Short mmCIF file of C-alpha atoms in Angstrom, two decimals:
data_model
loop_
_atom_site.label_atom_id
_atom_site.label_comp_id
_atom_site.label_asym_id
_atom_site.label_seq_id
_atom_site.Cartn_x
_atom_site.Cartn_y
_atom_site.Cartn_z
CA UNK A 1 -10.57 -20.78 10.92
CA UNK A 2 -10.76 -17.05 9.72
CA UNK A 3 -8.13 -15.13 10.77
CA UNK A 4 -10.39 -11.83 10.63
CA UNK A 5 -10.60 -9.05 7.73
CA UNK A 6 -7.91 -7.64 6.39
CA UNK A 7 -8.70 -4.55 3.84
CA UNK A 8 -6.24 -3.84 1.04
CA UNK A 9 -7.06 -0.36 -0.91
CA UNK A 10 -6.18 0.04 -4.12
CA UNK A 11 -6.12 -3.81 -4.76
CA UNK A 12 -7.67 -4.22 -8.11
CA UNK A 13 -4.17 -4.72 -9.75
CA UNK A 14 -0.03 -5.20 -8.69
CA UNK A 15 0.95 -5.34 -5.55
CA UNK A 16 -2.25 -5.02 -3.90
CA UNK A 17 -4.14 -7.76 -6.08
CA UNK A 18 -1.48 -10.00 -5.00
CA UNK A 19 -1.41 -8.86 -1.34
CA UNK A 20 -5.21 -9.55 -1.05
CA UNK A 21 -4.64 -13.23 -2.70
CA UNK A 22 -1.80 -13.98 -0.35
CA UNK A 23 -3.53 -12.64 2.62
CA UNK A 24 -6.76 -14.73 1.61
CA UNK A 25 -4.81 -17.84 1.14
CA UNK A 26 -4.25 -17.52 4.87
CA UNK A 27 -7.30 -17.06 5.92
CA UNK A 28 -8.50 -13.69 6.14
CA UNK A 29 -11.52 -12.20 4.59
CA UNK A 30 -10.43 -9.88 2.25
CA UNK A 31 -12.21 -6.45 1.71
CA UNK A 32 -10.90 -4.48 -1.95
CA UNK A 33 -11.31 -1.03 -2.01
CA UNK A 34 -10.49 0.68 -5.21
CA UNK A 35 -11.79 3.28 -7.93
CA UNK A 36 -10.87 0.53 -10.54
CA UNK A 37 -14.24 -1.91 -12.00
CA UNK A 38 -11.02 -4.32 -12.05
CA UNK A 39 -11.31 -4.98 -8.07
CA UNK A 40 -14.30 -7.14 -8.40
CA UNK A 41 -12.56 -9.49 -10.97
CA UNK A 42 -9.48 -9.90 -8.05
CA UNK A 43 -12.41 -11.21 -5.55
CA UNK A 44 -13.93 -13.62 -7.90
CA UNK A 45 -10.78 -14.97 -8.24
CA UNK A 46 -10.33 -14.85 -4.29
CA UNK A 47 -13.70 -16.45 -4.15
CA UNK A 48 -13.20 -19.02 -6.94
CA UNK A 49 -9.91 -20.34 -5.04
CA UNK A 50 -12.72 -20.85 -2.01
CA UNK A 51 -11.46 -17.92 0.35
CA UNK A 52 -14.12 -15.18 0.92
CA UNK A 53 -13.55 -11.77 -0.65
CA UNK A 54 -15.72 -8.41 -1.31
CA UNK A 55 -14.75 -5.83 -3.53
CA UNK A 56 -15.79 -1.78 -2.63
CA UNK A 57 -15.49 1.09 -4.87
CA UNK A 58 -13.79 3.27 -2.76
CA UNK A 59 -11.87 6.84 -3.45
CA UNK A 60 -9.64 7.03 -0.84
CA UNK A 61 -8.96 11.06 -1.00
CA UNK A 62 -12.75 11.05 -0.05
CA UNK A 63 -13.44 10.41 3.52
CA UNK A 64 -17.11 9.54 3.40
CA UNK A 65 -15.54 7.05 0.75
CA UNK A 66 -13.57 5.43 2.93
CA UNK A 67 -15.28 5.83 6.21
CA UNK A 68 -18.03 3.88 4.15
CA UNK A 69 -15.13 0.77 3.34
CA UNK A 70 -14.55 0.50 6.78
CA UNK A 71 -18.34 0.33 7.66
CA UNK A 72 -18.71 -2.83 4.79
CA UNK A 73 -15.75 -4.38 6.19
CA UNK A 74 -17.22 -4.44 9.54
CA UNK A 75 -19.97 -5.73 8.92
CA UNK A 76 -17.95 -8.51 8.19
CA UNK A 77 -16.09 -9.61 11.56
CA UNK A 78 -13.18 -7.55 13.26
CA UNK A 79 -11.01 -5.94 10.85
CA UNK A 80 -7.33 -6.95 11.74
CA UNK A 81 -4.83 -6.03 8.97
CA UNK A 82 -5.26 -2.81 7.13
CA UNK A 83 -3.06 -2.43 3.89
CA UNK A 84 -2.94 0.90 2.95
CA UNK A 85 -1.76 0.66 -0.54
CA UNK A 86 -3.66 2.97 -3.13
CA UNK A 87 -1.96 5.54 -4.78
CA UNK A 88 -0.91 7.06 -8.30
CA UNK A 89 2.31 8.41 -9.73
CA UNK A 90 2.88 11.79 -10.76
CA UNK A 91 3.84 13.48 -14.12
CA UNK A 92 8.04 14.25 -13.71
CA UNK A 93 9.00 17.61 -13.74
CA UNK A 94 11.23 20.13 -12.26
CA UNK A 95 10.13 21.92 -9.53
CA UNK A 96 9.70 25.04 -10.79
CA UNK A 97 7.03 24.09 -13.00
CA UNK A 98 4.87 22.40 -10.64
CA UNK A 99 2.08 21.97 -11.32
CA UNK A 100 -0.79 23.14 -8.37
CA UNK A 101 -3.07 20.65 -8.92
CA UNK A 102 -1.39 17.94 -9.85
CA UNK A 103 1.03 18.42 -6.63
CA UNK A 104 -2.94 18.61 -4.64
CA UNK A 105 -3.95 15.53 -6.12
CA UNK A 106 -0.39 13.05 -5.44
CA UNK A 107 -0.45 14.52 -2.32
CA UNK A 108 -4.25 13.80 -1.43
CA UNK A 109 -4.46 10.33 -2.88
CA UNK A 110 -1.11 9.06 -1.79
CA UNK A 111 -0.60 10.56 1.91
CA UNK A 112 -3.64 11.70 2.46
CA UNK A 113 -5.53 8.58 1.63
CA UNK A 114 -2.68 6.85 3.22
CA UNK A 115 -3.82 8.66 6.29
CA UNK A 116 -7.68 8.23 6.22
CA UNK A 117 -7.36 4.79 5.78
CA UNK A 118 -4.98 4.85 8.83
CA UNK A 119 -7.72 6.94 10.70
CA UNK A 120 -10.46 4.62 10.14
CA UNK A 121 -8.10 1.24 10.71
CA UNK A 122 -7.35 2.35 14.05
CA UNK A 123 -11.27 3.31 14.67
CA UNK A 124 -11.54 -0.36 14.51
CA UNK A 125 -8.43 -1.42 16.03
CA UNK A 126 -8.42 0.32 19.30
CA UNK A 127 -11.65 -0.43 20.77
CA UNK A 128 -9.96 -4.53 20.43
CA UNK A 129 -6.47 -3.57 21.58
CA UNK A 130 -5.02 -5.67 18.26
CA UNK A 131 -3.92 -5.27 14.72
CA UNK A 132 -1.40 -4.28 11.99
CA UNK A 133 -1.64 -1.54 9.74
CA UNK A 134 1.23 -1.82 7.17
CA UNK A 135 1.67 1.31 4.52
CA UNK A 136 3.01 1.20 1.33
CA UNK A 137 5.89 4.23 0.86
CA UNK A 138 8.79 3.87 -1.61
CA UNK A 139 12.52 4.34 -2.54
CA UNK A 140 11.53 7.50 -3.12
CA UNK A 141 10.59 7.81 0.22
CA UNK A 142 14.00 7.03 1.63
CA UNK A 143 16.04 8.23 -1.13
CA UNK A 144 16.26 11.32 -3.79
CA UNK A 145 15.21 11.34 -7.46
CA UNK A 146 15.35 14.33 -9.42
CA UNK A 147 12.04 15.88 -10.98
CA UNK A 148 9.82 13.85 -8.69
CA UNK A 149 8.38 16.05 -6.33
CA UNK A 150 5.33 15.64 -5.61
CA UNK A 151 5.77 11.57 -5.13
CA UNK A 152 8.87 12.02 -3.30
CA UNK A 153 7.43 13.84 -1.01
CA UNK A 154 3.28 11.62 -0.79
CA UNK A 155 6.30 8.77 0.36
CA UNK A 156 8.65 10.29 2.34
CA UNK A 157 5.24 11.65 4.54
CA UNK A 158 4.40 8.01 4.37
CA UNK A 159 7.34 7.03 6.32
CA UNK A 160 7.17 9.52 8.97
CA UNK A 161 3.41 9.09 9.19
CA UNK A 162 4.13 5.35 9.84
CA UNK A 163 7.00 6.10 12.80
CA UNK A 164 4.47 8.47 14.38
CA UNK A 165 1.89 6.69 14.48
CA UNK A 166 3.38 3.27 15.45
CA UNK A 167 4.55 5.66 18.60
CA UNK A 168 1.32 6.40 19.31
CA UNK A 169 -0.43 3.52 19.27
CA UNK A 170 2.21 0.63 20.21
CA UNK A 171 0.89 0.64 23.84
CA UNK A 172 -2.79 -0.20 22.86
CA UNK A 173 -1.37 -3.57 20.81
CA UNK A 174 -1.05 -2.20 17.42
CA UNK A 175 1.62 -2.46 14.99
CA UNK A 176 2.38 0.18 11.98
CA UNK A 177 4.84 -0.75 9.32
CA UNK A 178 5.74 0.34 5.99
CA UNK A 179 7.16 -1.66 2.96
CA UNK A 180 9.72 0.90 0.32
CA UNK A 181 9.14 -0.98 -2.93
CA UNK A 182 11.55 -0.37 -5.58
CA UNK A 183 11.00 -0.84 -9.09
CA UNK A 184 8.21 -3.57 -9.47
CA UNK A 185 6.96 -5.36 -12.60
CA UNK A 186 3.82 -3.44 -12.69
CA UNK A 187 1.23 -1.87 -15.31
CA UNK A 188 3.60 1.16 -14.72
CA UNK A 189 6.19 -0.08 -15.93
CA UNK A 190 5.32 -2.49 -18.67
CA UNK A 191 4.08 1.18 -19.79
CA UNK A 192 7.53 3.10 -20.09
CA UNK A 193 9.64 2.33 -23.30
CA UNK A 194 12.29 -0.35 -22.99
CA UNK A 195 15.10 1.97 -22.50
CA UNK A 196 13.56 3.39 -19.59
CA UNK A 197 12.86 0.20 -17.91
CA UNK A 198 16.41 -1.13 -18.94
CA UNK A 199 17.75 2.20 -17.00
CA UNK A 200 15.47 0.81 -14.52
CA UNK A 201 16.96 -2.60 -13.99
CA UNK A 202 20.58 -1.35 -14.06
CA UNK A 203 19.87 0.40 -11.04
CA UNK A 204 18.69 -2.13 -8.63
CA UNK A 205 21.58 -4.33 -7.79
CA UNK A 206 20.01 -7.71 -7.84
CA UNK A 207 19.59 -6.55 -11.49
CA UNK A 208 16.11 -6.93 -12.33
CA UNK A 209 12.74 -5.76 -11.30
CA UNK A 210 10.99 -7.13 -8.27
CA UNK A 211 7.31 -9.04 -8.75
CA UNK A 212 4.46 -8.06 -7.09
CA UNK A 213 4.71 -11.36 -5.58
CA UNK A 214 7.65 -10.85 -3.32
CA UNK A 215 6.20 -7.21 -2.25
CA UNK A 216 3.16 -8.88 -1.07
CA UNK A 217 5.34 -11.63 0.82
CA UNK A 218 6.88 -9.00 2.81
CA UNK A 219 3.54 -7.27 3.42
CA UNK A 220 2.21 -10.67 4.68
CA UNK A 221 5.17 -11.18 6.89
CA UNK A 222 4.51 -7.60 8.26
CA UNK A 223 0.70 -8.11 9.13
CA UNK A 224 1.23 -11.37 10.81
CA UNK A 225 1.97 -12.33 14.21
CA UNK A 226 5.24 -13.56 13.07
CA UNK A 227 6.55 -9.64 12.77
CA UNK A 228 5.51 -9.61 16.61
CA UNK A 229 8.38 -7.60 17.43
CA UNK A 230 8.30 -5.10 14.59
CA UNK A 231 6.70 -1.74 14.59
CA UNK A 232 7.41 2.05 13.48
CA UNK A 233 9.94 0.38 10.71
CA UNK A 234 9.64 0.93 6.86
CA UNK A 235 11.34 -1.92 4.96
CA UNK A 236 12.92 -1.87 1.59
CA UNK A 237 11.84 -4.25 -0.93
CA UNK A 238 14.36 -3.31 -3.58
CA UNK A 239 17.25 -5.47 -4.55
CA UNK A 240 19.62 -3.25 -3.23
CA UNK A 241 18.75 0.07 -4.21
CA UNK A 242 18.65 1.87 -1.35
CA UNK A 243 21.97 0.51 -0.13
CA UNK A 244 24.20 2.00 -2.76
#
């Protein structure tokens, strides 16, 4: 039996590829909204393993965009889990040489489009009294990091988005969590030169990078009724780092 949609944006790659196969190995229809062509490859793969799965170009900064993901997934069944996990990482710098609008742009796709898809989740959500909503924020949400901004901040506004609105909305039966990754074995980093990463790796305590993989098991555990009790928290996925 289906256990309802669940839409995952920016899912064509990392942690939300492998949060859309998880959550379609337990049976939720999966909707994929993402700029990236690559989407549509992650639910043929979905569909070739026998789970249903639609892909939808979708800009989340846009709000037609993703008012117009939320009207494909509906036409599905009743949207239960909303993943709001699209965003983009920002070119370092001190702060005195920000950059206008590149600082517009972090801020618009990564708490802004954390927001609209939000908006539109709970469109669907209230009118049924159920459903979880789980954004994606980061370490550097919960923690400093010098010359980072404009992401520091997108995350940070993640997390206090998330509290707020899990406030608001706990009486009407819907959850809002957040999952902190740390540093994750993603394009991103496979990108940065090996001394980078290596400074990377030194810093999480567990002493290596995480996998998308064990991001997306956390997600899971967060949109399912076995996080019952949870709501307003943010939950680092790290190994460690934000302990120290």
């Amino acid at each position: 039996m289906s256990a309802g949609i669940a839409v995952i944006t920016g899912a064509a790659t990392g942690i939300g590829a492998a949060t859309a196969r998880l959550l379609a190995s337990r049976g939720h229809r999966v909707v994929i909204g993402d700029i990236d062509g690559r989407a549509e490859g992650v639910a043929d793969e979905i569909r070739s393993e026998g789970h249903q799965a639609l892909a939808v170009r979708c800009d989340v900064s846009d709000e037609d965009s993703v008012a117009g993901l939320f009207v494909s997934a509906r036409d599905l069944g009743s949207v239960q889990v909303v993943v709001a996990n699209a965003g983009i990482a920002e070119t370092k710098g001190p702060l005195h040489e920000l950059d206008g609008s590149a600082w517009n742009r972090v801020l618009d796709i990564n708490l802004g489009g954390t927001a609209l898809s939000m908006k539109y989740a709970l469109r669907h959500m209230v009118p049924q009294g159920a459903g979880s909503i789980v954004a994606i924020s980061s370490i550097l949400g919960l923690v400093g990091q010098a010359n980072s901004a404009a992401y520091s901040a997108a995350k940070a506004g993640v997390a206090n988005l998330v509290r707020s609105t899990a406030l608001t909305y706990a009486a009407q039966g819907i959850r809002v969590n957040a999952v902190a990754p740390g540093y994750v074995d993603t394009e991103l980093i496979r990108r940065l030169p090996p001394e980078v990463s290596s400074q990377m790796i030194s810093r999480q305590p567990l002493g290596r990078v995480g996998t998308p993989q064990e991001v997306a098991n956390v997600i899971g555990f967060l949109a399912s009724p076995e996080s019952s009790l949870v709501t307003g928290a943010v939950w680092a996925v790290d190994g460690g780092y934000t302990a120290q």
